[in-house]
């Protein structure tokens, strides 16, 4: 027991060894929240207060769930395989698999990812002859998911006018289509589970009595329905141990309710509130900047991060003449740091908007600096993998219309768009799936679709007794996918991905065909497909390559780096103009996002902005972000184009080199050129005979001109 509690600081120890009470743990960035969560579970079991089956632990990502399970297995000698540790969606999927009849679902129900949901909505609008310009499919998907996350079915949705009335009607049609096909989207997993427990008292009592301790990670990210689900499970005496940081609540656009943390003390009477404020990640100056910034938000639960690691380096602040100048500065600093021995993998460039990455990527490529855009296209989202999974989904559930439409004519079988339109109309008329309606399709189209149906039936029969990896391999070969990419001159990478899918299936089961580390309700294939759907949205950087990481601040949450560059700190960009337009709440969400950005850095932090930036093809002159004003001056080391820092306090080296101003010309000045006409100066660099300026000549475009030869006339 002493080993289990060793190396915990006093607040961590207090949290881990709490008696059976509700608790809200305010865990600041880098304060060891995962250690506290897992040690709390281990301590409860080691002191015989609860067995493994009495624990329910909820996380927000599959990666976090796996990490928690691995850490727990290292702390206590138990088999964690049967424990209920997972994401909200994963746990609800598990419960619905076990009680599919009571939930009104087929045993082999499949999960629609966001792309599948969009495809279904598009198909629905087409079948109903609804104008998709008036009712954009993506907006309708958001409308449906937002209502589900609030616990609102189409029948309960409020309508204010004819437009919202129509959207509610489409929501109802979407619900009917999902029920007809036996599929659920992500939001449906939680809503269907909540409704099942709410109406089925014996089932609800069973789980309320089973789970005596409920532990929740990242509670600040819960939405209204997730919070209600937790309240429902805990309503019969279970104790909730909720860990989170209201200062890092940055997912309001996904429905997260930061107010859930403030409501916790009221909803769970007598809850203990413990603050974890000692930071084990960042140096003191970085934490001081973060503390100063976030204090400007109202209605915080409040905490102040501190560290024993010392103040460290000042925060380097740079204001470039243009966005190009800013990108060049960042890349030059990175090159200096690499030369001084810093690993590229330990450096990250953060930005508010994905669109900002283009210039950074261009400059990194031009200077031969290896980089990686974090959160690019993931394995289970790649085209060839989606095709393979669609075939596999049809083996378990032929009524899955989304999977049917993805592969019915891929590889090509001569089934045209008109044939599919006729088939969809027929299915709509007969209120059946496309698979079942195919039997009534006549003529040449009927023959072609019939051949596809026979292929799926033969695949089902041929794979019935095969182990999972052989099922995948057989389907890839017999469906024609492997041959299709084999003859494609650019198909080698896709073939390698298909091979990796077989590898993934093989690693999913043991030598006896038993599913490893996952719940197997519905069989190995259904479990594997569920795994693929749940994993599709994970943010995973590639492994093994030394490269600078580029990412949005949202993607950076949960990560940390030795060196962090926060770029584009300008009003309208960060804080973003769309959020600022929402008033105080929007601005505070942006400030929390900036707080997350600051606290990603361990040793060195850069903040930068530009005086001008190209947006929508036009030069925009920028005002530095108000967040820069909220960082105390004494924490900053200001770098600029006119002079290099007087002295280096760096443990890394580096430092931006001085450049002289380009003659008497200045940023924003109007000039005239004999060939290109009138323009505006947006950037200058160099000195003497090397001096040059960048000018935006409107219809003639952006030009870099050497001052020695350009003959620019100020106007």
XYZ file of C-alpha atoms in Angstrom:
715
model
C 0.000 0.000 0.000
C 2.844 2.384 0.803
C 4.266 1.786 -2.687
C 0.895 2.589 -4.239
C 0.686 5.964 -2.501
C 4.357 6.836 -2.803
C 5.317 9.999 -4.694
C 1.856 11.567 -4.398
C 1.857 15.191 -3.288
C -0.497 16.121 -0.395
C -3.532 17.171 -2.513
C -3.105 14.100 -4.747
C -2.930 11.855 -1.680
C -6.013 13.515 -0.210
C -7.946 12.907 -3.438
C -6.836 9.283 -3.829
C -7.709 8.300 -0.235
C -11.057 10.062 0.091
C -13.770 8.063 1.880
C -16.910 7.031 -0.079
C -18.062 10.556 -1.033
C -18.740 12.534 -4.166
C -15.653 14.492 -5.195
C -14.755 17.149 -7.737
C -11.021 17.244 -8.456
C -9.937 20.497 -10.105
C -6.853 19.254 -11.928
C -4.777 21.970 -13.562
C -2.744 21.346 -16.700
C 0.185 19.018 -16.024
C -0.907 18.318 -12.439
C -1.024 14.508 -12.691
C -4.750 13.902 -13.092
C -4.344 10.521 -14.832
C -2.126 9.309 -11.993
C -4.739 10.423 -9.458
C -7.586 8.717 -11.335
C -5.840 5.384 -11.783
C -4.357 5.384 -8.286
C -7.814 6.124 -6.858
C -9.213 3.034 -8.598
C -6.257 0.896 -7.480
C -6.565 2.155 -3.895
C -10.298 1.415 -3.734
C -9.695 -2.154 -4.888
C -6.541 -2.707 -2.816
C -8.408 -1.679 0.356
C -11.299 -4.029 -0.561
C -13.819 -1.206 -0.777
C -14.946 -2.403 -4.208
C -14.174 -5.147 -6.717
C -13.256 -4.634 -10.380
C -16.901 -5.149 -11.443
C -18.105 -2.327 -9.198
C -16.064 0.333 -11.012
C -17.263 2.461 -13.939
C -14.548 4.700 -15.403
C -15.401 7.126 -18.204
C -12.932 8.879 -20.511
C -13.304 10.961 -23.672
C -10.927 9.138 -26.003
C -10.070 5.528 -26.644
C -6.412 6.458 -26.201
C -7.090 7.746 -22.674
C -9.098 4.613 -21.835
C -6.246 2.369 -22.993
C -3.716 4.394 -21.006
C -5.862 4.198 -17.878
C -6.283 0.429 -18.264
C -2.549 -0.080 -18.812
C -1.611 2.041 -15.788
C -4.156 0.245 -13.612
C -2.832 -3.161 -14.642
C 0.642 -2.035 -13.569
C -0.607 -0.903 -10.146
C -2.750 -3.854 -9.050
C -2.554 -7.574 -9.903
C -5.963 -7.920 -11.547
C -7.372 -8.810 -14.937
C -8.658 -5.507 -16.295
C -10.240 -7.053 -19.394
C -13.768 -7.251 -18.014
C -13.750 -3.844 -16.331
C -16.026 -1.078 -17.561
C -13.397 1.472 -18.571
C -14.006 3.385 -21.780
C -15.497 6.379 -23.553
C -19.130 7.395 -23.167
C -19.807 6.036 -26.653
C -17.859 2.832 -26.079
C -19.571 2.060 -22.772
C -23.022 2.802 -24.176
C -22.274 0.586 -27.169
C -21.317 -2.207 -24.759
C -24.523 -1.835 -22.783
C -26.691 -1.716 -25.908
C -24.973 -4.814 -27.329
C -25.875 -6.674 -24.139
C -29.487 -5.441 -24.162
C -30.185 -4.898 -27.857
C -33.706 -6.376 -27.677
C -34.778 -4.056 -24.857
C -33.241 -1.152 -26.796
C -35.181 -2.044 -29.959
C -32.074 -2.774 -32.024
C -30.945 -5.723 -34.142
C -28.162 -7.798 -32.598
C -25.740 -6.817 -35.342
C -26.535 -3.088 -35.371
C -23.780 -0.988 -36.924
C -22.459 2.456 -36.007
C -22.460 5.319 -38.514
C -19.416 7.567 -38.357
C -19.768 11.212 -39.387
C -19.139 10.464 -43.082
C -21.722 7.666 -43.087
C -24.238 9.922 -41.363
C -23.701 12.635 -43.957
C -24.138 10.115 -46.767
C -27.412 8.921 -45.239
C -28.742 12.464 -44.878
C -27.865 13.258 -48.504
C -29.644 10.119 -49.633
C -32.665 10.981 -47.498
C -32.948 14.476 -48.960
C -32.718 13.070 -52.471
C -35.386 10.445 -51.833
C -37.724 13.084 -50.425
C -36.979 15.582 -53.222
C -35.783 18.164 -50.699
C -33.654 21.070 -51.923
C -30.212 20.435 -50.405
C -29.231 24.073 -50.920
C -32.069 25.222 -48.696
C -31.433 22.387 -46.237
C -27.649 21.711 -46.444
C -26.852 18.119 -45.426
C -24.005 19.058 -43.065
C -26.157 21.592 -41.263
C -28.932 19.024 -40.950
C -26.473 16.503 -39.470
C -25.414 19.116 -36.930
C -29.058 19.942 -36.160
C -29.865 16.278 -35.523
C -26.770 15.586 -33.409
C -27.208 18.774 -31.378
C -30.770 17.780 -30.506
C -29.744 14.259 -29.560
C -26.949 15.585 -27.351
C -29.577 17.633 -25.540
C -31.717 14.502 -25.140
C -34.351 15.768 -27.580
C -36.059 13.445 -30.069
C -37.792 14.759 -33.181
C -41.157 14.350 -31.448
C -40.065 16.712 -28.645
C -38.191 19.248 -30.795
C -39.540 22.798 -30.751
C -40.432 24.564 -33.989
C -40.491 28.316 -34.492
C -41.324 28.705 -38.164
C -41.809 26.739 -41.372
C -38.053 26.273 -41.803
C -37.478 24.712 -38.384
C -40.674 22.698 -38.806
C -39.250 21.177 -41.976
C -35.927 20.410 -40.296
C -37.731 18.634 -37.471
C -39.710 16.610 -40.037
C -36.430 15.618 -41.705
C -35.042 14.675 -38.300
C -38.057 12.371 -37.838
C -37.505 10.832 -41.294
C -33.836 10.304 -40.432
C -34.788 8.513 -37.199
C -37.162 6.253 -39.123
C -34.506 5.488 -41.737
C -31.940 4.559 -39.055
C -34.439 2.296 -37.313
C -35.365 0.668 -40.620
C -31.717 -0.055 -41.447
C -30.723 -1.056 -37.913
C -27.947 1.519 -37.593
C -27.086 4.170 -35.012
C -24.959 7.298 -35.161
C -22.617 8.379 -32.351
C -25.126 10.641 -30.629
C -27.740 7.875 -30.820
C -25.528 5.484 -28.826
C -25.745 7.675 -25.747
C -29.358 8.797 -26.199
C -30.632 5.256 -26.850
C -28.727 4.002 -23.788
C -30.041 6.813 -21.597
C -33.630 6.216 -22.713
C -33.280 2.476 -22.127
C -32.095 2.957 -18.543
C -34.644 5.659 -17.887
C -37.663 3.588 -18.901
C -36.482 0.128 -17.847
C -36.448 0.190 -14.039
C -35.103 -3.365 -13.432
C -32.220 -2.738 -15.837
C -31.532 0.664 -14.344
C -31.502 -0.765 -10.804
C -29.126 -3.509 -11.913
C -26.490 -1.063 -13.132
C -27.061 1.414 -10.301
C -26.443 -1.345 -7.766
C -23.488 -2.761 -9.694
C -21.457 0.430 -10.120
C -20.713 1.795 -6.658
C -17.841 4.023 -7.754
C -18.011 6.127 -10.919
C -14.857 7.933 -12.042
C -15.017 10.545 -14.797
C -12.069 12.032 -16.683
C -12.247 15.473 -18.390
C -15.631 16.238 -16.840
C -15.441 19.796 -18.236
C -16.038 18.304 -21.701
C -19.367 16.630 -20.851
C -22.480 17.773 -22.677
C -25.973 17.950 -21.221
C -26.908 14.348 -22.053
C -23.617 12.872 -20.824
C -24.013 14.684 -17.514
C -27.622 13.464 -17.205
C -26.450 9.891 -17.985
C -23.935 10.096 -15.123
C -26.617 11.430 -12.773
C -28.924 8.565 -13.731
C -26.297 5.865 -13.120
C -25.312 7.426 -9.779
C -28.860 8.029 -8.523
C -28.935 5.039 -6.143
C -25.973 5.829 -3.929
C -22.942 5.422 -6.197
C -20.157 7.913 -5.557
C -18.830 10.049 -8.403
C -15.164 11.057 -8.552
C -15.058 13.697 -11.287
C -11.731 15.070 -12.511
C -11.466 18.074 -14.795
C -10.360 21.630 -15.427
C -12.928 24.294 -16.204
C -10.067 26.459 -17.536
C -9.511 23.886 -20.297
C -13.122 23.613 -21.452
C -12.703 24.330 -25.192
C -15.358 22.215 -26.898
C -18.510 24.298 -26.686
C -18.875 23.851 -30.452
C -19.300 20.119 -29.767
C -21.899 20.730 -27.084
C -19.607 20.703 -24.012
C -21.137 22.516 -21.034
C -18.502 24.125 -18.824
C -21.335 24.880 -16.399
C -21.626 21.165 -15.581
C -18.605 21.530 -13.286
C -20.161 24.482 -11.499
C -23.408 22.512 -11.101
C -21.623 19.484 -9.645
C -21.517 20.763 -6.053
C -25.239 21.533 -6.197
C -26.287 18.282 -7.867
C -24.099 16.039 -5.709
C -24.634 17.399 -2.214
C -21.632 17.429 0.078
C -19.132 16.925 -2.732
C -15.508 17.399 -1.742
C -13.593 19.882 -3.918
C -9.834 19.329 -4.142
C -7.475 21.459 -6.233
C -4.416 19.969 -7.922
C -2.285 23.051 -8.609
C 1.303 21.783 -8.620
C 2.400 21.528 -12.240
C 4.972 18.933 -13.311
C 5.263 20.077 -16.937
C 6.119 23.730 -17.420
C 8.599 26.259 -16.064
C 7.374 29.071 -13.842
C 7.256 31.907 -16.384
C 4.985 29.872 -18.648
C 2.641 29.098 -15.756
C 2.670 32.738 -14.600
C 1.568 33.819 -18.072
C -1.211 31.209 -18.117
C -2.415 32.199 -14.634
C -2.454 35.905 -15.517
C -4.368 35.284 -18.724
C -7.079 32.988 -17.364
C -7.839 35.232 -14.372
C -9.668 37.487 -16.838
C -12.432 34.869 -17.185
C -15.443 35.195 -14.909
C -17.227 32.447 -12.915
C -14.130 30.230 -12.687
C -13.916 27.623 -9.964
C -10.423 28.977 -9.469
C -6.883 27.639 -9.065
C -3.324 28.882 -9.474
C -0.691 26.690 -11.114
C 2.814 26.577 -9.625
C 5.964 24.531 -10.048
C 9.163 23.630 -8.221
C 11.077 23.654 -11.525
C 12.086 27.331 -11.379
C 11.129 30.300 -13.568
C 12.971 29.119 -16.687
C 13.294 31.257 -19.794
C 11.199 34.328 -20.615
C 8.470 33.942 -23.208
C 9.751 35.055 -26.614
C 7.410 37.452 -28.417
C 7.772 38.313 -32.098
C 5.791 40.686 -34.324
C 6.479 40.195 -38.019
C 5.818 42.605 -40.840
C 3.642 39.999 -42.563
C 2.425 36.436 -42.209
C 5.309 35.406 -44.501
C 7.762 37.169 -42.216
C 6.227 35.395 -39.202
C 6.527 31.985 -40.877
C 10.164 32.651 -41.801
C 10.956 33.657 -38.241
C 9.394 30.480 -36.817
C 11.187 28.201 -39.255
C 14.541 29.929 -38.722
C 14.180 29.497 -34.964
C 13.362 25.826 -35.471
C 16.447 25.341 -37.615
C 18.605 26.994 -34.950
C 17.086 24.777 -32.264
C 17.667 21.641 -34.313
C 21.288 22.668 -34.832
C 21.558 23.040 -31.057
C 20.335 19.488 -30.534
C 16.592 19.844 -29.920
C 14.567 17.002 -31.418
C 12.068 18.166 -34.099
C 9.468 15.901 -32.497
C 9.703 18.002 -29.330
C 8.654 21.146 -31.199
C 5.107 22.130 -32.118
C 3.609 25.024 -34.071
C 0.073 25.800 -32.934
C -2.504 27.864 -34.788
C -6.149 28.757 -34.313
C -7.299 27.895 -37.840
C -6.244 25.078 -40.160
C -5.912 27.554 -43.004
C -2.854 29.051 -41.273
C -0.792 25.942 -41.905
C -0.262 26.617 -45.626
C 2.444 29.274 -45.263
C 4.129 27.386 -42.452
C 4.192 24.199 -44.514
C 5.552 26.080 -47.505
C 8.374 27.607 -45.483
C 9.226 24.350 -43.720
C 9.370 22.556 -47.055
C 11.482 25.299 -48.610
C 14.001 25.066 -45.751
C 13.993 21.238 -45.798
C 12.658 20.996 -42.251
C 10.701 17.741 -41.758
C 7.189 18.360 -40.489
C 3.944 16.538 -39.901
C 0.417 17.940 -39.831
C -0.990 16.291 -36.735
C -4.454 14.809 -37.098
C -4.298 14.189 -40.864
C -6.260 11.448 -42.554
C -6.372 8.491 -40.167
C -6.188 4.821 -41.067
C -9.865 3.969 -40.737
C -10.850 7.055 -42.745
C -8.849 6.175 -45.855
C -10.855 5.403 -48.982
C -9.745 1.804 -49.437
C -10.302 0.998 -45.763
C -13.810 2.497 -45.850
C -14.596 0.322 -48.885
C -13.316 -2.819 -47.146
C -15.268 -2.065 -43.975
C -18.438 -1.500 -46.001
C -18.189 -5.028 -47.433
C -17.602 -6.413 -43.953
C -20.561 -4.463 -42.576
C -22.841 -5.980 -45.201
C -21.891 -9.468 -44.016
C -23.347 -8.729 -40.608
C -26.159 -6.408 -41.643
C -27.249 -6.440 -45.307
C -29.841 -3.742 -44.535
C -27.090 -1.141 -44.013
C -27.909 1.129 -46.984
C -24.887 3.399 -46.458
C -22.483 0.467 -46.756
C -24.502 -0.897 -49.695
C -24.239 2.342 -51.689
C -20.517 2.717 -51.014
C -19.565 -0.594 -52.652
C -22.469 -1.742 -54.837
C -20.571 -0.371 -57.829
C -17.028 -0.443 -56.475
C -15.113 -1.969 -58.115
C -17.215 -1.034 -61.148
C -19.997 -3.483 -62.032
C -21.866 -1.446 -64.610
C -24.459 -0.166 -62.150
C -25.172 3.434 -63.117
C -26.612 6.365 -61.212
C -30.043 5.929 -62.837
C -30.190 2.293 -61.721
C -29.375 3.279 -58.157
C -31.966 6.071 -58.242
C -34.591 3.556 -59.350
C -33.519 1.145 -56.622
C -33.716 3.861 -53.957
C -37.163 4.903 -55.153
C -38.290 1.286 -55.019
C -36.907 0.865 -51.502
C -38.653 4.047 -50.409
C -41.980 2.906 -51.876
C -41.785 -0.511 -50.228
C -40.315 0.824 -46.958
C -37.448 -1.641 -47.169
C -33.669 -1.624 -47.382
C -31.893 -1.372 -50.741
C -30.660 -4.936 -50.296
C -34.201 -6.308 -49.973
C -35.617 -4.034 -52.668
C -33.035 -5.321 -55.164
C -35.043 -8.517 -55.687
C -37.836 -6.430 -57.270
C -35.550 -4.541 -59.644
C -36.031 -5.694 -63.240
C -34.094 -5.489 -66.497
C -30.373 -5.052 -66.959
C -30.071 -3.049 -63.738
C -31.770 -5.871 -61.843
C -29.263 -8.365 -63.223
C -26.249 -6.242 -62.270
C -27.499 -5.506 -58.761
C -28.551 -9.142 -58.408
C -24.977 -10.238 -59.115
C -23.798 -7.986 -56.294
C -26.381 -9.471 -53.925
C -25.209 -12.983 -54.812
C -21.601 -11.910 -54.161
C -22.478 -10.718 -50.636
C -24.458 -13.900 -49.943
C -21.580 -16.087 -51.093
C -19.102 -14.067 -49.010
C -21.317 -14.546 -45.955
C -21.505 -18.307 -46.483
C -17.814 -18.717 -47.285
C -16.636 -16.764 -44.248
C -19.131 -18.112 -41.741
C -16.666 -20.424 -39.980
C -13.425 -18.512 -40.704
C -11.418 -16.662 -38.058
C -11.537 -12.876 -38.239
C -8.305 -12.175 -40.181
C -9.214 -14.807 -42.781
C -12.661 -13.250 -43.143
C -11.044 -9.904 -43.927
C -8.523 -11.416 -46.345
C -11.194 -13.460 -48.132
C -13.486 -10.451 -48.536
C -10.671 -8.288 -49.883
C -9.838 -10.881 -52.547
C -13.333 -12.008 -53.567
C -14.850 -8.522 -53.571
C -12.301 -7.420 -56.187
C -10.798 -4.681 -54.013
C -7.308 -6.196 -53.983
C -7.295 -6.734 -57.745
C -8.634 -3.226 -58.361
C -5.756 -1.591 -56.499
C -3.239 -4.114 -57.814
C -3.767 -2.955 -61.398
C -3.886 0.722 -60.382
C -0.482 2.294 -61.068
C -0.855 4.355 -57.866
C -2.454 1.598 -55.830
C 0.571 0.217 -53.983
C 0.050 2.346 -50.894
C -3.622 1.379 -50.802
C -2.688 -2.312 -51.066
C -0.341 -1.866 -48.122
C -3.175 -0.301 -46.157
C -5.439 -3.248 -46.986
C -2.698 -5.597 -45.810
C -2.543 -3.603 -42.602
C -6.295 -4.065 -42.148
C -5.691 -7.819 -42.137
C -2.920 -7.252 -39.588
C -5.318 -5.199 -37.466
C -7.846 -8.047 -37.558
C -5.156 -10.568 -36.619
C -4.045 -8.496 -33.633
C -7.660 -8.152 -32.546
C -7.956 -11.851 -31.571
C -5.807 -14.496 -29.907
C -4.791 -17.890 -31.327
C -8.161 -19.352 -30.355
C -10.110 -16.619 -32.116
C -11.074 -14.854 -28.872
C -11.237 -11.056 -29.027
C -8.308 -9.457 -27.172
C -8.770 -6.412 -24.962
C -12.216 -5.531 -26.369
C -15.776 -6.494 -25.605
C -17.038 -9.103 -28.060
C -20.828 -8.747 -27.790
C -22.194 -9.651 -31.217
C -19.128 -11.673 -32.247
C -15.596 -10.902 -33.388
C -16.562 -9.288 -36.701
C -19.169 -6.973 -35.181
C -16.755 -6.099 -32.382
C -13.996 -5.342 -34.898
C -16.293 -3.127 -36.979
C -17.400 -1.313 -33.831
C -13.749 -0.797 -32.923
C -13.068 0.657 -36.378
C -15.999 3.082 -36.092
C -15.032 4.240 -32.613
C -11.377 4.643 -33.599
C -12.116 6.596 -36.774
C -12.337 9.913 -34.937
C -9.171 9.571 -32.859
C -6.491 12.165 -33.250
C -3.277 10.098 -33.821
C 0.052 11.396 -35.077
C 2.263 9.016 -37.017
C 5.002 7.301 -35.048
C 8.682 6.877 -35.678
C 9.489 9.959 -37.742
C 11.447 12.896 -36.365
C 9.346 15.851 -37.449
C 8.052 19.195 -36.233
C 4.383 18.910 -35.308
C 1.836 21.326 -36.825
C -1.645 21.428 -35.360
C -4.592 23.523 -34.284
C -4.778 24.432 -30.614
C -7.854 22.212 -30.282
C -5.808 19.246 -31.516
C -3.009 20.070 -29.066
C -5.092 19.524 -25.935
C -3.583 16.723 -23.867
C -0.182 16.993 -25.572
C 3.059 18.626 -24.426
C 6.323 19.672 -26.081
C 9.684 21.108 -25.044
C 9.219 24.019 -27.452
C 5.893 25.532 -28.551
C 5.215 28.289 -31.092
C 1.779 29.945 -30.863
C 1.320 31.756 -34.167
C -1.217 34.202 -35.558
C -1.990 36.021 -32.305
C -4.069 38.764 -33.884
C -7.531 40.136 -33.181
C -10.066 38.327 -35.337
C -7.802 35.320 -35.714
C -7.011 34.426 -32.105
C -9.355 35.324 -30.515
C -11.363 34.309 -33.564
C -13.857 36.843 -34.887
C -16.698 34.278 -34.956
C -16.255 33.564 -31.254
C -15.875 37.226 -30.322
C -19.170 37.897 -32.132
C -20.858 35.589 -29.595
C -20.097 38.028 -26.788
C -18.500 37.367 -23.421
C -19.014 33.580 -23.523
C -17.331 33.299 -26.896
C -14.375 35.435 -25.799
C -13.931 33.385 -22.619
C -13.912 30.159 -24.604
C -11.161 31.642 -26.796
C -9.235 32.648 -23.693
C -9.475 29.089 -22.371
C -8.145 27.944 -25.738
C -5.190 30.316 -25.360
C -4.647 28.947 -21.839
C -4.461 25.434 -23.301
C -1.965 26.650 -25.913
C 0.302 28.267 -23.315
C 0.335 25.206 -21.062
C 1.474 22.837 -23.824
C 5.058 24.165 -23.450
C 7.567 22.621 -21.080
C 10.767 24.622 -21.541
C 10.428 27.331 -24.174
C 7.428 29.249 -25.462
C 7.117 31.610 -28.445
C 4.137 33.865 -29.176
C 3.971 35.614 -32.531
C 1.772 37.768 -34.709
C 1.964 39.648 -37.995
C 1.218 43.254 -38.912
C -0.431 42.102 -42.139
C -1.907 38.835 -43.305
C -3.374 37.594 -46.579
C -6.987 36.571 -46.116
C -9.397 35.781 -48.944
C -6.831 37.035 -51.437
C -6.567 40.451 -49.798
C -3.985 41.959 -47.463
C -5.430 42.655 -44.037
C -3.593 44.865 -41.577
C -3.760 43.286 -38.171
C -4.024 44.370 -34.557
C -2.121 42.209 -32.034
C -4.308 39.873 -29.986
C -5.763 41.233 -26.765
C -4.424 38.056 -25.147
C -0.880 39.385 -25.598
C -1.827 42.377 -23.445
C -2.954 39.993 -20.701
C 0.535 38.486 -20.358
C 2.648 40.586 -17.938
C 5.441 42.536 -19.667
C 8.090 41.251 -17.255
C 7.542 37.689 -18.560
C 8.264 38.607 -22.197
C 11.454 38.866 -24.222
C 10.474 40.884 -27.287
C 12.224 40.018 -30.548
C 11.938 42.186 -33.651
C 13.418 42.863 -37.057
C 15.486 45.846 -35.946
C 17.683 44.270 -33.311
C 18.589 40.861 -31.978
C 18.193 40.132 -28.249
C 20.948 41.804 -26.210
C 21.789 38.629 -24.331
C 20.796 34.989 -24.580
C 19.278 33.320 -21.519
C 18.699 30.198 -23.536
C 19.472 26.636 -22.582
C 18.928 25.794 -26.256
C 20.634 28.575 -28.227
C 18.962 30.091 -31.269
C 17.585 33.624 -31.534
C 16.233 35.663 -34.425
C 18.889 37.546 -36.407
C 18.668 41.296 -37.064
C 17.690 42.695 -40.455
C 17.856 46.322 -41.499
C 14.804 48.178 -42.709
C 14.503 48.490 -46.482
C 15.452 52.131 -47.035
C 12.786 54.717 -46.297
C 9.892 52.514 -47.377
C 7.520 51.207 -44.744
C 4.797 48.583 -44.309
C 1.419 49.831 -45.565
C 2.905 52.487 -47.865
C 1.380 52.923 -51.333
C 3.889 52.770 -54.182
C 3.825 52.782 -57.997
C 5.794 50.544 -60.381
C 6.219 51.243 -64.097
C 5.083 47.728 -65.090
C 2.777 46.484 -62.294
C 1.046 49.746 -61.410
C -0.057 50.881 -57.950
C 0.414 48.581 -54.960
C 0.887 48.476 -51.197
C 4.004 47.297 -49.350
C 3.218 44.318 -47.112
C 6.716 43.149 -46.141
C 10.371 44.239 -46.258
C 13.626 42.427 -45.624
C 17.401 42.574 -46.114
C 19.856 45.419 -46.164
C 21.948 47.363 -48.669
C 22.086 45.732 -52.093
C 20.132 42.731 -50.693
C 17.152 44.810 -49.543
C 13.825 43.897 -51.082
C 10.134 44.525 -50.533
C 6.980 42.515 -51.047
C 4.226 44.485 -52.744
C 0.581 43.578 -53.318
C -0.276 44.923 -56.794
C -3.904 43.807 -56.729
C -4.749 42.247 -60.105
C -1.037 41.770 -60.833
C -0.613 39.795 -57.638
C 2.071 39.718 -54.943
C 5.626 40.571 -56.025
C 8.988 40.470 -54.275
C 11.129 43.295 -55.727
C 14.785 44.135 -55.185
C 15.006 47.809 -54.125
C 18.187 48.322 -56.118
C 16.353 47.691 -59.396
C 12.623 48.085 -58.667
C 12.362 51.896 -59.059
C 9.338 52.123 -56.744
C 7.779 55.575 -56.417
C 6.032 56.423 -53.106
C 2.552 57.928 -53.666
